[in-house]
PDB file of C-alpha atoms in Angstrom:
ATOM      1  CA  MET A   1     -60.121  59.204  10.622  1.00 53.00           C
ATOM      2  CA  THR A   2     -57.441  57.315  12.520  1.00 58.00           C
ATOM      3  CA  ALA A   3     -60.020  55.003  14.119  1.00 63.00           C
ATOM      4  CA  ARG A   4     -61.080  53.716  10.694  1.00 72.00           C
ATOM      5  CA  ARG A   5     -57.641  52.524   9.624  1.00 77.00           C
ATOM      6  CA  PRO A   6     -57.565  49.364  11.780  1.00 80.00           C
ATOM      7  CA  LEU A   7     -61.090  48.551  10.654  1.00 83.00           C
ATOM      8  CA  LEU A   8     -60.194  48.998   6.986  1.00 85.00           C
ATOM      9  CA  THR A   9     -57.078  46.860   7.455  1.00 86.00           C
ATOM     10  CA  ALA A  10     -59.120  44.123   9.090  1.00 87.00           C
ATOM     11  CA  VAL A  11     -61.714  44.237   6.310  1.00 89.00           C
ATOM     12  CA  ALA A  12     -59.003  44.086   3.642  1.00 90.00           C
ATOM     13  CA  ALA A  13     -57.309  41.141   5.371  1.00 90.00           C
ATOM     14  CA  GLY A  14     -60.619  39.309   5.784  1.00 89.00           C
ATOM     15  CA  THR A  15     -61.491  39.880   2.144  1.00 89.00           C
ATOM     16  CA  LEU A  16     -58.115  38.530   1.059  1.00 89.00           C
ATOM     17  CA  LEU A  17     -58.523  35.432   3.237  1.00 87.00           C
ATOM     18  CA  CYS A  18     -61.999  34.794   1.840  1.00 85.00           C
ATOM     19  CA  ALA A  19     -60.697  35.175  -1.714  1.00 84.00           C
ATOM     20  CA  MET A  20     -57.844  32.751  -1.018  1.00 83.00           C
ATOM     21  CA  TRP A  21     -60.364  30.188   0.232  1.00 80.00           C
ATOM     22  CA  PHE A  22     -61.538  29.675  -3.358  1.00 75.00           C
ATOM     23  CA  VAL A  23     -58.065  29.140  -4.837  1.00 75.00           C
ATOM     24  CA  PRO A  24     -57.834  25.481  -5.849  1.00 70.00           C
ATOM     25  CA  SER A  25     -55.110  23.278  -4.448  1.00 65.00           C
ATOM     26  CA  ALA A  26     -52.268  22.147  -6.669  1.00 60.00           C
ATOM     27  CA  ASN A  27     -52.859  18.417  -6.198  1.00 60.00           C
ATOM     28  CA  ALA A  28     -53.257  17.349  -9.803  1.00 57.00           C
ATOM     29  CA  SER A  29     -52.588  13.656  -9.303  1.00 61.00           C
ATOM     30  CA  ALA A  30     -54.482  10.938  -7.503  1.00 60.00           C
ATOM     31  CA  GLU A  31     -53.277  10.056  -4.026  1.00 63.00           C
ATOM     32  CA  HIS A  32     -53.853   6.364  -4.664  1.00 62.00           C
ATOM     33  CA  PRO A  33     -53.171   5.373  -8.264  1.00 60.00           C
ATOM     34  CA  THR A  34     -55.579   2.827  -9.649  1.00 60.00           C
ATOM     35  CA  PRO A  35     -53.998  -0.507 -10.499  1.00 60.00           C
ATOM     36  CA  ALA A  36     -54.064  -1.706 -14.092  1.00 60.00           C
ATOM     37  CA  ARG A  37     -56.879  -4.127 -14.851  1.00 60.00           C
ATOM     38  CA  PRO A  38     -55.925  -7.543 -16.153  1.00 59.00           C
ATOM     39  CA  ALA A  39     -57.117  -8.414 -19.665  1.00 56.00           C
ATOM     40  CA  PRO A  40     -60.319 -10.485 -19.768  1.00 61.00           C
ATOM     41  CA  ALA A  41     -59.902 -14.129 -20.718  1.00 62.00           C
ATOM     42  CA  GLY A  42     -59.613 -14.636 -24.472  1.00 59.00           C
ATOM     43  CA  GLN A  43     -58.489 -11.065 -25.250  1.00 58.00           C
ATOM     44  CA  GLN A  44     -54.999  -9.748 -25.685  1.00 58.00           C
ATOM     45  CA  ALA A  45     -53.803  -6.930 -23.505  1.00 53.00           C
ATOM     46  CA  GLN A  46     -53.244  -3.639 -25.328  1.00 54.00           C
ATOM     47  CA  PRO A  47     -50.078  -1.633 -24.780  1.00 55.00           C
ATOM     48  CA  ALA A  48     -50.371   1.052 -22.116  1.00 53.00           C
ATOM     49  CA  ASN A  49     -49.786   3.884 -24.578  1.00 55.00           C
ATOM     50  CA  SER A  50     -52.348   2.810 -27.157  1.00 56.00           C
ATOM     51  CA  PRO A  51     -55.113   5.296 -28.040  1.00 56.00           C
ATOM     52  CA  ALA A  52     -57.819   2.940 -26.793  1.00 52.00           C
ATOM     53  CA  THR A  53     -56.491   2.999 -23.239  1.00 51.00           C
ATOM     54  CA  ALA A  54     -55.125   6.537 -23.183  1.00 55.00           C
ATOM     55  CA  GLN A  55     -57.000   8.764 -20.772  1.00 59.00           C
ATOM     56  CA  LEU A  56     -56.461  12.392 -20.058  1.00 54.00           C
ATOM     57  CA  ALA A  57     -55.104  12.906 -16.596  1.00 57.00           C
ATOM     58  CA  LEU A  58     -56.160  15.849 -14.479  1.00 56.00           C
ATOM     59  CA  ALA A  59     -54.439  19.022 -15.739  1.00 58.00           C
ATOM     60  CA  ASP A  60     -53.402  17.256 -18.951  1.00 59.00           C
ATOM     61  CA  SER A  61     -55.680  19.176 -21.272  1.00 62.00           C
ATOM     62  CA  GLY A  62     -53.327  20.286 -24.001  1.00 67.00           C
ATOM     63  CA  SER A  63     -51.161  23.342 -24.368  1.00 72.00           C
ATOM     64  CA  ILE A  64     -50.732  25.822 -21.567  1.00 76.00           C
ATOM     65  CA  ASP A  65     -52.644  29.079 -22.006  1.00 79.00           C
ATOM     66  CA  THR A  66     -51.105  31.693 -19.728  1.00 83.00           C
ATOM     67  CA  THR A  67     -53.108  34.648 -21.071  1.00 88.00           C
ATOM     68  CA  PRO A  68     -55.609  34.805 -18.165  1.00 88.00           C
ATOM     69  CA  TYR A  69     -52.779  34.627 -15.636  1.00 89.00           C
ATOM     70  CA  LEU A  70     -50.905  37.401 -17.407  1.00 90.00           C
ATOM     71  CA  PHE A  71     -53.915  39.719 -17.521  1.00 93.00           C
ATOM     72  CA  GLY A  72     -54.872  38.874 -13.935  1.00 92.00           C
ATOM     73  CA  GLY A  73     -51.349  39.552 -12.695  1.00 91.00           C
ATOM     74  CA  VAL A  74     -51.153  42.867 -14.508  1.00 94.00           C
ATOM     75  CA  ALA A  75     -54.554  43.865 -13.136  1.00 94.00           C
ATOM     76  CA  PHE A  76     -53.532  43.054  -9.556  1.00 94.00           C
ATOM     77  CA  VAL A  77     -50.231  44.923  -9.903  1.00 93.00           C
ATOM     78  CA  ALA A  78     -52.098  47.939 -11.306  1.00 95.00           C
ATOM     79  CA  ALA A  79     -54.656  47.813  -8.484  1.00 95.00           C
ATOM     80  CA  GLY A  80     -51.882  47.582  -5.899  1.00 92.00           C
ATOM     81  CA  GLY A  81     -50.056  50.518  -7.457  1.00 93.00           C
ATOM     82  CA  ALA A  82     -53.250  52.559  -7.440  1.00 93.00           C
ATOM     83  CA  LEU A  83     -53.838  51.765  -3.763  1.00 92.00           C
ATOM     84  CA  VAL A  84     -50.270  52.722  -2.813  1.00 91.00           C
ATOM     85  CA  THR A  85     -50.482  55.940  -4.827  1.00 92.00           C
ATOM     86  CA  THR A  86     -53.771  56.856  -3.168  1.00 92.00           C
ATOM     87  CA  ALA A  87     -52.384  56.138   0.286  1.00 91.00           C
ATOM     88  CA  VAL A  88     -49.298  58.289  -0.334  1.00 89.00           C
ATOM     89  CA  ARG A  89     -51.383  61.193  -1.650  1.00 91.00           C
ATOM     90  CA  ARG A  90     -53.741  61.020   1.312  1.00 90.00           C
ATOM     91  CA  SER A  91     -50.885  60.952   3.813  1.00 87.00           C
ATOM     92  CA  ARG A  92     -49.257  63.981   2.144  1.00 88.00           C
ATOM     93  CA  THR A  93     -52.474  66.018   2.143  1.00 86.00           C
ATOM     94  CA  ALA A  94     -53.206  65.070   5.763  1.00 82.00           C
ATOM     95  CA  ALA A  95     -49.737  66.287   6.835  1.00 76.00           C
ATOM     96  CA  ARG A  96     -50.401  69.801   5.518  1.00 74.00           C
TER      97      ARG A  96
END
């Protein structure tokens, strides 16, 4: 049983690293902002905040919905607690 522990630890660490690979980066803005285009000849330039020129920027999609993060966090805390509880119970029964 003791020979499996390093293998299980390595598998758990590898699984965590693979899961973290799919976490998106936090870069929500362009590295090189695009310059404003000059108004074509014969047309007046519109103000920058007018609805015709307003564009949604990345991550600017409205109100913040934290519900999935809340449920995900609670689920991970519960799973971690279950794993710790299981490990403590196994170590106590193995010591007998």
